[in-house]
Tab-separated table of C-alpha atoms and ligand atoms in Angstrom:
chain	number	residue	atom	x	y	z
A	1	UNK	CA	56.300	4.361	-86.260
A	2	UNK	CA	58.388	5.212	-83.241
A	3	UNK	CA	61.928	3.847	-83.421
A	4	UNK	CA	63.503	2.398	-80.339
A	5	UNK	CA	67.105	2.945	-79.254
A	6	UNK	CA	69.583	0.159	-80.169
A	7	UNK	CA	70.323	-2.334	-77.485
A	8	UNK	CA	66.834	-2.675	-76.018
A	9	UNK	CA	66.092	-5.851	-77.915
A	10	UNK	CA	68.032	-9.046	-78.675
A	11	UNK	CA	71.583	-8.898	-79.871
A	12	UNK	CA	71.219	-11.260	-82.822
A	13	UNK	CA	68.885	-11.555	-85.754
A	14	UNK	CA	66.005	-13.929	-85.082
A	15	UNK	CA	64.250	-16.618	-87.139
A	16	UNK	CA	60.812	-17.125	-85.649
A	17	UNK	CA	59.165	-20.425	-86.381
A	18	UNK	CA	55.551	-19.728	-85.635
A	19	UNK	CA	53.555	-22.900	-85.242
A	20	UNK	CA	49.847	-22.390	-85.299
A	21	UNK	CA	50.424	-19.440	-87.611
A	22	UNK	CA	46.889	-19.325	-88.935
A	23	UNK	CA	45.266	-19.674	-85.491
A	24	UNK	CA	43.346	-17.114	-83.514
A	25	UNK	CA	46.283	-16.072	-81.289
A	26	UNK	CA	48.578	-15.554	-84.254
A	27	UNK	CA	46.023	-13.372	-85.986
A	28	UNK	CA	45.066	-11.289	-83.016
A	29	UNK	CA	48.407	-10.916	-81.190
A	30	UNK	CA	51.440	-12.693	-82.500
A	31	UNK	CA	51.592	-11.445	-86.079
A	32	UNK	CA	50.702	-7.840	-85.143
A	33	UNK	CA	53.191	-8.102	-82.227
A	34	UNK	CA	56.074	-9.272	-84.440
A	35	UNK	CA	55.184	-6.627	-86.957
A	36	UNK	CA	55.504	-3.935	-84.304
A	37	UNK	CA	58.665	-5.268	-82.892
A	38	UNK	CA	60.177	-5.453	-86.291
A	39	UNK	CA	59.084	-2.052	-87.627
A	40	UNK	CA	59.851	-0.188	-84.424
A	41	UNK	CA	63.467	-1.562	-84.566
A	42	UNK	CA	63.416	-3.807	-81.411
A	43	UNK	CA	64.856	-6.731	-83.411
A	44	UNK	CA	68.071	-6.319	-85.445
A	45	UNK	CA	66.729	-8.448	-88.224
A	46	UNK	CA	63.723	-10.891	-88.437
A	47	UNK	CA	62.465	-13.750	-90.506
A	48	UNK	CA	59.098	-15.370	-89.675
A	49	UNK	CA	58.223	-18.882	-90.905
A	50	UNK	CA	54.618	-19.652	-90.504
A	51	UNK	CA	53.745	-23.281	-89.851
A	52	UNK	CA	50.267	-24.828	-89.466
A	53	UNK	CA	47.920	-27.547	-90.640
A	54	UNK	CA	46.586	-25.353	-93.319
A	55	UNK	CA	47.844	-25.957	-96.830
A	56	UNK	CA	49.086	-22.471	-97.768
A	57	UNK	CA	52.047	-21.084	-99.611
A	58	UNK	CA	54.146	-18.142	-98.681
A	59	UNK	CA	52.021	-15.616	-100.620
A	60	UNK	CA	48.728	-16.755	-99.164
A	61	UNK	CA	50.279	-16.552	-95.659
A	62	UNK	CA	51.337	-12.970	-96.388
A	63	UNK	CA	47.791	-12.225	-97.474
A	64	UNK	CA	46.534	-13.805	-94.184
A	65	UNK	CA	49.042	-11.705	-92.189
A	66	UNK	CA	48.126	-8.428	-93.967
A	67	UNK	CA	44.440	-9.050	-93.134
A	68	UNK	CA	45.316	-9.842	-89.427
A	69	UNK	CA	47.144	-6.564	-89.194
A	70	UNK	CA	44.178	-4.778	-90.799
A	71	UNK	CA	41.901	-6.199	-88.157
A	72	UNK	CA	44.089	-6.235	-85.047
A	73	UNK	CA	47.009	-3.913	-85.328
A	74	UNK	CA	46.101	-0.893	-83.166
A	75	UNK	CA	48.405	1.580	-84.959
A	76	UNK	CA	48.640	2.655	-88.635
A	77	UNK	CA	50.205	0.111	-91.104
A	78	UNK	CA	52.265	2.083	-93.719
A	79	UNK	CA	52.987	0.576	-97.023
A	80	UNK	CA	56.679	0.808	-96.442
A	81	UNK	CA	56.451	-1.021	-93.137
A	82	UNK	CA	54.249	-3.703	-94.531
A	83	UNK	CA	56.435	-4.324	-97.599
A	84	UNK	CA	59.432	-4.729	-95.425
A	85	UNK	CA	57.550	-7.110	-93.064
A	86	UNK	CA	55.998	-9.093	-95.925
A	87	UNK	CA	59.471	-9.920	-97.228
A	88	UNK	CA	60.396	-11.493	-93.991
A	89	UNK	CA	57.429	-13.997	-94.123
A	90	UNK	CA	57.596	-17.510	-95.372
A	91	UNK	CA	55.352	-20.572	-94.850
A	92	UNK	CA	55.657	-24.292	-94.485
A	93	UNK	CA	52.645	-26.521	-94.011
A	94	UNK	CA	52.997	-29.052	-91.255
A	95	UNK	CA	52.293	-31.827	-93.680
A	96	UNK	CA	55.587	-30.828	-95.632
A	97	UNK	CA	57.606	-32.479	-92.704
A	98	UNK	CA	60.949	-31.885	-90.953
A	99	UNK	CA	63.153	-31.467	-94.067
A	100	UNK	CA	61.014	-28.766	-95.642
A	101	UNK	CA	60.948	-26.841	-92.372
A	102	UNK	CA	64.727	-27.189	-91.913
A	103	UNK	CA	65.260	-25.906	-95.508
A	104	UNK	CA	63.031	-22.819	-94.794
A	105	UNK	CA	65.031	-22.068	-91.619
A	106	UNK	CA	68.264	-22.469	-93.559
A	107	UNK	CA	67.008	-20.083	-96.240
A	108	UNK	CA	66.032	-17.622	-93.651
A	109	UNK	CA	69.360	-17.833	-91.840
A	110	UNK	CA	71.302	-17.437	-95.090
A	111	UNK	CA	69.755	-14.019	-95.460
A	112	UNK	CA	71.470	-12.749	-92.272
A	113	UNK	CA	74.976	-11.784	-91.895
A	114	UNK	CA	76.789	-13.367	-89.005
A	115	UNK	CA	75.239	-15.131	-85.939
A	116	UNK	CA	71.559	-15.505	-85.374
A	117	UNK	CA	69.072	-17.206	-83.069
A	118	UNK	CA	65.859	-19.201	-83.469
A	119	UNK	CA	62.633	-18.665	-81.639
A	120	UNK	CA	60.116	-21.460	-81.902
A	121	UNK	CA	56.717	-20.244	-80.823
A	122	UNK	CA	54.142	-23.063	-80.263
A	123	UNK	CA	50.685	-21.516	-80.414
A	124	UNK	CA	49.035	-24.974	-80.435
A	125	UNK	CA	46.681	-26.834	-78.113
A	126	UNK	CA	48.218	-29.003	-75.361
A	127	UNK	CA	47.566	-32.229	-77.156
A	128	UNK	CA	49.553	-31.050	-80.246
A	129	UNK	CA	52.564	-29.598	-78.439
A	130	UNK	CA	54.697	-32.731	-78.112
A	131	UNK	CA	54.476	-33.801	-81.783
A	132	UNK	CA	55.645	-30.226	-82.751
A	133	UNK	CA	58.501	-30.537	-80.249
A	134	UNK	CA	59.539	-33.822	-81.873
A	135	UNK	CA	59.249	-32.331	-85.335
A	136	UNK	CA	61.723	-29.493	-84.324
A	137	UNK	CA	64.016	-32.116	-82.905
A	138	UNK	CA	63.875	-34.172	-86.022
A	139	UNK	CA	64.504	-31.098	-88.155
A	140	UNK	CA	67.686	-30.420	-86.164
A	141	UNK	CA	66.348	-26.937	-85.104
A	142	UNK	CA	67.195	-27.267	-81.395
A	143	UNK	CA	70.560	-25.659	-81.511
A	144	UNK	CA	70.717	-21.830	-80.971
A	145	UNK	CA	67.033	-21.930	-80.276
A	146	UNK	CA	64.571	-21.050	-77.678
A	147	UNK	CA	61.035	-22.410	-77.486
A	148	UNK	CA	57.894	-20.612	-76.296
A	149	UNK	CA	55.124	-22.894	-75.001
A	150	UNK	CA	51.658	-21.517	-74.923
A	151	UNK	CA	49.300	-22.315	-72.116
A	152	UNK	CA	47.503	-24.394	-70.775
A	153	UNK	CA	50.729	-26.352	-70.189
A	154	UNK	CA	49.266	-29.782	-69.853
A	155	UNK	CA	45.669	-30.419	-68.806
A	156	UNK	CA	46.314	-31.907	-65.323
A	157	UNK	CA	49.294	-32.861	-63.110
A	158	UNK	CA	50.075	-36.124	-64.909
A	159	UNK	CA	50.035	-34.621	-68.361
A	160	UNK	CA	52.099	-31.566	-67.210
A	161	UNK	CA	54.782	-33.794	-65.641
A	162	UNK	CA	54.929	-36.020	-68.675
A	163	UNK	CA	55.043	-32.920	-70.986
A	164	UNK	CA	57.941	-31.457	-69.013
A	165	UNK	CA	59.803	-34.724	-69.055
A	166	UNK	CA	59.396	-35.253	-72.812
A	167	UNK	CA	60.211	-31.640	-73.545
A	168	UNK	CA	63.459	-32.107	-71.706
A	169	UNK	CA	64.320	-35.014	-74.007
A	170	UNK	CA	64.624	-32.400	-76.762
A	171	UNK	CA	65.121	-28.920	-75.138
A	172	UNK	CA	67.079	-27.878	-72.119
A	173	UNK	CA	65.238	-26.092	-69.379
A	174	UNK	CA	66.910	-22.753	-70.055
A	175	UNK	CA	65.647	-22.941	-73.664
A	176	UNK	CA	62.071	-23.269	-72.629
A	177	UNK	CA	59.832	-20.323	-72.054
A	178	UNK	CA	56.314	-21.199	-70.673
A	179	UNK	CA	54.339	-18.109	-71.468
A	180	UNK	CA	51.585	-16.539	-69.503
A	181	UNK	CA	50.765	-13.265	-71.210
A	182	UNK	CA	49.088	-11.775	-68.116
A	183	UNK	CA	52.630	-11.501	-66.644
A	184	UNK	CA	53.670	-9.452	-69.730
A	185	UNK	CA	50.978	-6.967	-69.080
A	186	UNK	CA	52.428	-3.653	-67.893
A	187	UNK	CA	50.156	-3.339	-64.915
A	188	UNK	CA	50.939	-6.832	-63.755
A	189	UNK	CA	54.608	-5.832	-63.431
A	190	UNK	CA	53.476	-2.646	-61.811
A	191	UNK	CA	52.128	-4.646	-58.967
A	192	UNK	CA	55.705	-5.535	-58.145
A	193	UNK	CA	56.761	-1.904	-58.521
A	194	UNK	CA	53.862	-0.570	-56.410
A	195	UNK	CA	54.473	-3.163	-53.622
A	196	UNK	CA	58.163	-3.203	-53.275
A	197	UNK	CA	59.229	0.319	-54.331
A	198	UNK	CA	57.031	2.179	-51.788
A	199	UNK	CA	56.990	2.239	-48.026
A	200	UNK	CA	53.280	2.866	-47.662
A	201	UNK	CA	51.491	-0.361	-48.463
A	202	UNK	CA	53.966	-3.299	-47.896
A	203	UNK	CA	53.738	-2.977	-44.145
A	204	UNK	CA	49.944	-3.583	-44.268
A	205	UNK	CA	50.131	-6.240	-47.096
A	206	UNK	CA	49.134	-9.126	-44.797
A	207	UNK	CA	46.362	-10.907	-42.895
A	208	UNK	CA	46.318	-8.334	-40.100
A	209	UNK	CA	45.134	-5.621	-42.392
A	210	UNK	CA	43.715	-7.262	-45.484
A	211	UNK	CA	40.289	-8.822	-45.273
A	212	UNK	CA	40.028	-10.548	-48.591
A	213	UNK	CA	41.206	-10.235	-52.176
A	214	UNK	CA	39.263	-10.496	-55.484
A	215	UNK	CA	40.893	-11.275	-58.834
A	216	UNK	CA	38.047	-10.657	-61.294
A	217	UNK	CA	38.429	-11.083	-65.082
A	218	UNK	CA	34.932	-11.089	-66.571
A	219	UNK	CA	34.934	-10.980	-70.421
A	220	UNK	CA	32.124	-9.940	-72.774
A	221	UNK	CA	33.802	-12.022	-75.509
A	222	UNK	CA	32.342	-15.376	-76.605
A	223	UNK	CA	34.324	-18.109	-78.290
A	224	UNK	CA	35.214	-16.373	-81.494
A	225	UNK	CA	36.782	-19.118	-83.760
A	226	UNK	CA	38.023	-21.123	-80.872
A	227	UNK	CA	35.247	-23.623	-80.167
A	228	UNK	CA	37.435	-26.650	-80.690
A	229	UNK	CA	40.170	-25.342	-78.278
A	230	UNK	CA	37.749	-24.062	-75.804
A	231	UNK	CA	35.446	-27.109	-75.594
A	232	UNK	CA	38.472	-29.167	-74.554
A	233	UNK	CA	39.800	-26.585	-72.216
A	234	UNK	CA	37.132	-24.600	-70.292
A	235	UNK	CA	37.458	-21.522	-68.199
A	236	UNK	CA	39.443	-23.131	-65.392
A	237	UNK	CA	42.296	-24.384	-67.533
A	238	UNK	CA	42.182	-21.463	-69.931
A	239	UNK	CA	42.204	-18.675	-67.476
A	240	UNK	CA	42.628	-19.705	-63.787
A	241	UNK	CA	45.504	-22.236	-63.741
A	242	UNK	CA	47.366	-19.891	-65.870
A	243	UNK	CA	46.599	-16.195	-65.787
A	244	UNK	CA	44.668	-15.735	-62.435
A	245	UNK	CA	46.955	-17.800	-60.342
A	246	UNK	CA	49.972	-16.106	-61.801
A	247	UNK	CA	48.604	-12.690	-60.971
A	248	UNK	CA	47.676	-13.972	-57.517
A	249	UNK	CA	51.313	-14.906	-57.008
A	250	UNK	CA	52.546	-11.435	-57.848
A	251	UNK	CA	50.039	-10.016	-55.459
A	252	UNK	CA	50.821	-12.466	-52.613
A	253	UNK	CA	54.567	-13.308	-52.855
A	254	UNK	CA	57.176	-12.304	-50.395
A	255	UNK	CA	59.778	-9.792	-51.623
A	256	UNK	CA	62.315	-11.527	-53.882
A	257	UNK	CA	65.929	-10.836	-53.269
A	258	UNK	CA	66.126	-9.276	-56.679
A	259	UNK	CA	63.960	-8.896	-59.812
A	260	UNK	CA	65.765	-11.798	-61.513
A	261	UNK	CA	64.263	-15.088	-62.779
A	262	UNK	CA	65.404	-17.380	-59.990
A	263	UNK	CA	64.427	-15.246	-57.007
A	264	UNK	CA	61.116	-14.291	-58.485
A	265	UNK	CA	60.396	-17.869	-59.484
A	266	UNK	CA	61.233	-19.110	-56.017
A	267	UNK	CA	58.873	-16.616	-54.337
A	268	UNK	CA	56.023	-17.404	-56.719
A	269	UNK	CA	56.540	-21.086	-56.158
A	270	UNK	CA	56.404	-20.649	-52.416
A	271	UNK	CA	52.956	-19.073	-52.769
A	272	UNK	CA	51.848	-22.027	-54.912
A	273	UNK	CA	53.250	-24.538	-52.359
A	274	UNK	CA	51.315	-22.752	-49.546
A	275	UNK	CA	48.135	-22.795	-51.611
A	276	UNK	CA	45.609	-25.240	-50.208
A	277	UNK	CA	44.016	-27.715	-52.669
A	278	UNK	CA	40.952	-26.118	-54.362
A	279	UNK	CA	37.881	-27.727	-52.756
A	280	UNK	CA	35.114	-28.484	-55.353
A	281	UNK	CA	32.568	-27.028	-52.829
A	282	UNK	CA	34.321	-23.640	-53.047
A	283	UNK	CA	33.871	-23.541	-56.785
A	284	UNK	CA	31.001	-22.386	-58.929
A	285	UNK	CA	31.055	-23.523	-62.601
A	286	UNK	CA	28.847	-21.925	-65.090
A	287	UNK	CA	27.979	-22.210	-68.791
A	288	UNK	CA	26.221	-19.487	-70.753
A	289	UNK	CA	22.836	-20.270	-72.208
A	290	UNK	CA	23.421	-20.965	-75.851
A	291	UNK	CA	26.943	-22.324	-75.495
A	292	UNK	CA	25.831	-25.880	-76.435
A	293	UNK	CA	24.306	-24.568	-79.666
A	294	UNK	CA	27.570	-22.927	-80.806
A	295	UNK	CA	29.222	-24.482	-83.830
A	296	UNK	CA	31.792	-27.020	-82.834
A	297	UNK	CA	30.460	-27.519	-79.281
A	298	UNK	CA	28.910	-30.836	-78.110
A	299	UNK	CA	25.269	-30.326	-77.619
A	300	UNK	CA	25.625	-32.190	-74.223
A	301	UNK	CA	28.798	-30.257	-73.225
A	302	UNK	CA	29.771	-29.990	-69.669
A	303	UNK	CA	32.567	-27.550	-70.332
A	304	UNK	CA	32.441	-24.412	-68.084
A	305	UNK	CA	32.499	-20.931	-69.709
A	306	UNK	CA	32.556	-19.411	-66.241
A	307	UNK	CA	34.302	-20.147	-63.015
A	308	UNK	CA	34.374	-18.416	-59.637
A	309	UNK	CA	36.204	-19.961	-56.649
A	310	UNK	CA	37.684	-19.364	-53.271
A	311	UNK	CA	41.226	-20.201	-52.526
A	312	UNK	CA	43.490	-19.988	-49.531
A	313	UNK	CA	47.256	-19.448	-48.971
A	314	UNK	CA	48.150	-21.095	-45.773
A	315	UNK	CA	51.278	-19.113	-44.788
A	316	UNK	CA	52.162	-16.555	-42.183
A	317	UNK	CA	51.167	-13.630	-44.429
A	318	UNK	CA	47.884	-14.863	-45.716
A	319	UNK	CA	46.346	-17.580	-43.507
A	320	UNK	CA	42.578	-16.854	-43.091
A	321	UNK	CA	42.426	-14.320	-45.988
A	322	UNK	CA	40.177	-15.730	-48.720
A	323	UNK	CA	41.160	-15.009	-52.345
A	324	UNK	CA	38.073	-15.000	-54.654
A	325	UNK	CA	38.763	-15.493	-58.346
A	326	UNK	CA	36.242	-15.138	-61.110
A	327	UNK	CA	36.277	-15.290	-64.939
A	328	UNK	CA	34.018	-16.107	-67.669
A	329	UNK	CA	32.858	-15.583	-71.212
A	330	UNK	CA	29.807	-13.546	-72.392
A	331	UNK	CA	29.537	-11.689	-69.090
A	332	UNK	CA	28.114	-8.201	-68.492
A	333	UNK	CA	31.440	-6.268	-68.713
A	334	UNK	CA	34.985	-6.830	-69.753
A	335	UNK	CA	37.267	-5.998	-66.817
A	336	UNK	CA	40.557	-7.240	-65.268
A	337	UNK	CA	40.774	-6.091	-61.749
A	338	UNK	CA	42.466	-7.073	-58.475
A	339	UNK	CA	40.681	-5.623	-55.632
A	340	UNK	CA	42.111	-5.694	-52.102
A	341	UNK	CA	39.540	-5.091	-49.295
A	342	UNK	CA	41.055	-3.779	-45.992
A	343	UNK	CA	39.785	-4.876	-42.580
A	344	UNK	CA	37.038	-2.660	-41.314
A	345	UNK	CA	37.739	-0.408	-38.305
A	346	UNK	CA	35.462	-0.221	-35.245
A	347	UNK	CA	32.562	2.052	-36.325
A	348	UNK	CA	30.624	2.637	-33.068
A	349	UNK	CA	31.723	6.221	-32.706
A	350	UNK	CA	29.927	7.266	-35.890
A	351	UNK	CA	26.243	8.307	-35.388
A	352	UNK	CA	23.462	5.932	-36.580
A	353	UNK	CA	22.770	6.495	-40.225
A	354	UNK	CA	26.158	8.089	-40.940
A	355	UNK	CA	26.779	5.702	-43.856
A	356	UNK	CA	30.107	4.386	-42.459
A	357	UNK	CA	30.857	0.977	-43.933
A	358	UNK	CA	27.712	1.053	-45.911
A	359	UNK	CA	29.466	0.634	-49.247
A	360	UNK	CA	31.712	-2.136	-48.162
A	361	UNK	CA	35.250	-1.794	-46.758
A	362	UNK	CA	37.965	0.546	-48.095
A	363	UNK	CA	39.657	-0.919	-51.091
A	364	UNK	CA	42.718	-0.810	-53.259
A	365	UNK	CA	42.038	-1.631	-56.800
A	366	UNK	CA	44.358	-2.427	-59.731
A	367	UNK	CA	42.979	-2.385	-63.146
A	368	UNK	CA	45.099	-4.629	-65.354
A	369	UNK	CA	44.057	-3.183	-68.729
A	370	UNK	CA	47.023	-2.006	-70.867
A	371	UNK	CA	46.057	1.539	-70.006
A	372	UNK	CA	46.399	0.660	-66.315
A	373	UNK	CA	44.543	2.368	-63.449
A	374	UNK	CA	44.681	2.231	-59.772
A	375	UNK	CA	42.315	3.454	-57.138
A	376	UNK	CA	42.155	3.716	-53.382
A	377	UNK	CA	38.614	4.119	-52.129
A	378	UNK	CA	37.994	5.268	-48.598
A	379	UNK	CA	35.182	6.878	-46.457
A	380	UNK	CA	35.245	10.685	-46.097
A	381	UNK	CA	32.941	13.226	-44.847
A	382	UNK	CA	30.167	14.628	-47.050
A	383	UNK	CA	30.432	18.486	-46.858
A	384	UNK	CA	27.724	20.156	-44.799
A	385	UNK	CA	26.267	19.808	-41.255
A	386	UNK	CA	26.313	16.611	-39.175
A	387	UNK	CA	28.533	13.583	-39.975
A	388	UNK	CA	27.479	11.830	-43.176
A	389	UNK	CA	30.057	9.676	-44.889
A	390	UNK	CA	30.562	8.922	-48.529
A	391	UNK	CA	32.853	6.583	-50.298
A	392	UNK	CA	35.465	8.695	-52.073
A	393	UNK	CA	38.535	7.680	-54.126
A	394	UNK	CA	42.015	8.584	-55.196
A	395	UNK	CA	42.645	7.488	-58.694
A	396	UNK	CA	45.560	7.060	-60.904
A	397	UNK	CA	45.413	6.455	-64.665
A	398	UNK	CA	48.496	5.721	-66.758
A	399	UNK	CA	46.788	7.578	-69.532
A	400	UNK	CA	47.266	10.864	-67.660
A	401	UNK	CA	51.007	10.544	-67.561
A	402	UNK	CA	51.295	10.860	-71.392
A	403	UNK	CA	53.409	7.775	-71.456
A	404	UNK	CA	50.704	5.358	-72.642
A	405	UNK	CA	52.301	5.185	-76.133
A	406	UNK	CA	55.380	3.530	-74.512
A	407	UNK	CA	53.423	0.528	-73.335
A	408	UNK	CA	54.375	-2.679	-75.181
A	409	UNK	CA	51.506	-5.107	-75.656
A	410	UNK	CA	52.014	-8.164	-73.341
A	411	UNK	CA	52.963	-10.611	-76.119
A	412	UNK	CA	55.374	-8.170	-77.640
A	413	UNK	CA	57.095	-7.721	-74.231
A	414	UNK	CA	57.331	-11.410	-73.748
A	415	UNK	CA	58.491	-12.307	-77.173
A	416	UNK	CA	61.250	-9.720	-76.795
A	417	UNK	CA	62.190	-11.183	-73.388
A	418	UNK	CA	62.302	-14.698	-74.815
A	419	UNK	CA	64.546	-13.534	-77.707
A	420	UNK	CA	66.869	-11.998	-75.119
A	421	UNK	CA	66.842	-15.213	-73.021
A	422	UNK	CA	65.204	-13.475	-70.080
A	423	UNK	CA	63.016	-15.915	-68.051
A	424	UNK	CA	61.900	-13.293	-65.417
A	425	UNK	CA	58.260	-13.113	-66.558
A	426	UNK	CA	57.869	-16.814	-67.544
A	427	UNK	CA	56.492	-19.653	-65.475
A	428	UNK	CA	58.578	-22.532	-64.153
A	429	UNK	CA	57.917	-26.291	-64.488
A	430	UNK	CA	57.668	-26.639	-60.794
A	431	UNK	CA	55.124	-23.792	-60.322
A	432	UNK	CA	52.925	-25.237	-63.025
A	433	UNK	CA	53.038	-28.711	-61.720
A	434	UNK	CA	52.074	-27.468	-58.255
A	435	UNK	CA	49.125	-25.640	-59.647
A	436	UNK	CA	47.882	-28.658	-61.325
A	437	UNK	CA	48.443	-30.607	-58.137
A	438	UNK	CA	46.167	-28.225	-56.094
A	439	UNK	CA	43.599	-28.504	-58.914
A	440	UNK	CA	43.370	-32.350	-58.743
A	441	UNK	CA	40.279	-32.642	-56.580
A	442	UNK	CA	38.451	-30.112	-58.692
A	443	UNK	CA	39.367	-31.601	-61.966
A	444	UNK	CA	38.394	-35.109	-60.747
A	445	UNK	CA	35.049	-34.082	-59.205
A	446	UNK	CA	33.930	-30.860	-60.691
A	447	UNK	CA	30.692	-29.340	-59.436
A	448	UNK	CA	27.909	-29.376	-61.934
A	449	UNK	CA	27.800	-26.462	-64.414
A	450	UNK	CA	25.027	-23.974	-63.727
A	451	UNK	CA	23.540	-22.011	-66.627
A	452	UNK	CA	23.689	-18.273	-66.830
A	453	UNK	CA	22.247	-15.642	-69.101
A	454	UNK	CA	24.768	-14.118	-71.550
A	455	UNK	CA	25.282	-10.546	-70.469
A	456	UNK	CA	24.831	-11.399	-66.734
A	457	UNK	CA	27.511	-11.750	-64.032
A	458	UNK	CA	27.316	-15.578	-63.934
A	459	UNK	CA	25.282	-18.094	-61.970
A	460	UNK	CA	23.415	-16.717	-58.956
A	461	UNK	CA	25.368	-18.970	-56.556
A	462	UNK	CA	28.397	-16.830	-56.912
A	463	UNK	CA	26.862	-14.627	-54.207
A	464	UNK	CA	26.892	-17.399	-51.635
A	465	UNK	CA	30.468	-18.230	-52.467
A	466	UNK	CA	31.667	-14.708	-51.613
A	467	UNK	CA	29.203	-14.030	-48.661
A	468	UNK	CA	29.356	-12.261	-46.245
A	469	UNK	CA	31.386	-10.088	-48.696
A	470	UNK	CA	30.125	-8.932	-52.024
A	471	UNK	CA	31.689	-8.891	-55.481
A	472	UNK	CA	33.352	-5.680	-56.165
A	473	UNK	CA	32.200	-5.723	-59.751
A	474	UNK	CA	30.104	-4.083	-61.076
A	475	UNK	CA	31.610	-1.006	-59.343
A	476	UNK	CA	29.281	1.163	-57.424
A	477	UNK	CA	31.188	4.148	-58.779
A	478	UNK	CA	32.815	4.501	-62.172
A	479	UNK	CA	36.456	5.404	-62.859
A	480	UNK	CA	36.900	9.121	-63.123
A	481	UNK	CA	37.082	10.390	-66.702
A	482	UNK	CA	39.487	13.381	-66.819
A	483	UNK	CA	37.917	14.546	-70.030
A	484	UNK	CA	34.399	14.557	-68.624
A	485	UNK	CA	32.768	17.916	-68.313
A	486	UNK	CA	30.443	18.924	-65.522
A	487	UNK	CA	30.815	19.777	-61.897
B	1	BG6	C1	43.733	-15.984	-73.280
B	1	BG6	C2	42.594	-16.841	-73.158
B	1	BG6	O1	44.875	-16.634	-72.823
B	1	BG6	O2	43.472	-14.779	-72.535
B	1	BG6	C3	41.336	-16.180	-73.699
B	1	BG6	O3	42.808	-18.042	-73.906
B	1	BG6	C4	41.082	-14.839	-73.083
B	1	BG6	O4	40.185	-17.061	-73.532
B	1	BG6	C5	42.364	-14.021	-73.057
B	1	BG6	O5	40.091	-14.219	-73.696
B	1	BG6	C6	42.222	-12.726	-72.273
B	1	BG6	O6	43.388	-11.988	-72.508
B	1	BG6	P1	43.454	-10.512	-72.530
B	1	BG6	O7	44.887	-10.065	-72.703
B	1	BG6	O8	42.513	-10.109	-73.603
B	1	BG6	O9	42.825	-10.034	-71.179
């Protein structure tokens, strides 16, 4: 595995207390991520203590972790790397209590020479978060530590305010890292680079030139093993309050004075403060047919597995520009795009039937997949006689740069940042509370869920929501494949 230069990661050895260690996220992302960070040399030394409700011992946790790597680690796992990582793993069932946890952390720390730090990663549902925080306090594990809190952070304004207050009884704000893994995605950070490192687009990044914005994250995935979590959470809390609004803030914020946590947090929070409350009439909630028959789901469930909504940012830059957000499970395609539609020019000079404007306005599109892509689509002349216009595009794919192997998976990047104490890509208490505040009317009076066919693009009423515009997905044209043969 590629080794990184010294000094990129944290200075001190790390003990990670991974709570929710046998959960879906740990299996899919956190254990593979920690494995990669450790083997590639990002962390000077590491010990991982798995904690969960399951009654395992250290060996069975190692077996669990090895299986997770087999399923979800994208690179090759060599025997040498695995043996080294396996040695760093330990396990304490939650039922063993504070003393047993403290003893395991002491053992892990004794294996290091000199100073070290603790990273508590809480991969647990909102209802369980506080009891774990108290356990960490009781075990005396607050000192030298940082705590990563998974989303959703609370379930509404009241619970988020109360969670923040109680969290502050145990941890200081600078120890707390509220994670939103979408902000750890390389292309999300590239929005900042693209907007603020170039002279071309920022001057037109406003209501005078931009007609509307779509942030669209359809997923083909279903619930996996997460029915319990999902049934109590739903698409709005799982994806919109967290990921989609955070991406929206990167897209919409004013230039921060520097790319540091406080200036970035301030600009994001200003966007959230200017956001108008989400009106239930601007929201379509959907549920895929068959959801209620899934194991662990209430047969009468009202949980939405799909949500599309319109929101507005009432400030000088964005007033009057609708932002359309959509996400859901079991949809036709898995995509993560931000699509920015520019205002259309006067078209009367073009002859009738020229095709100008026929395929929607010109667009800038960001694809937020790890192998990020960007495209600028525009009208151009079709070769030959007369004036017939086609929609053409300029496309960029990170894959073509040969640097794709350098990309850190979002969780890896954020775990590393938390270990280094860098809050830049984490969300603030104020920002999260404001997002719950604008969500209050919707949470109190949600529109009824409408059923949709798995494999579709959601309930039919999404077209009314976006009219007179149209959803950009599915794309009319596909991304260019550089390896494709043909003319
Ligand atoms: C998670 C949500 O935070 O993000 C999941 O809980 C969702 O429901 C996932 O599938 C999507 O993340 P990614 O990185 O695969 O786009």
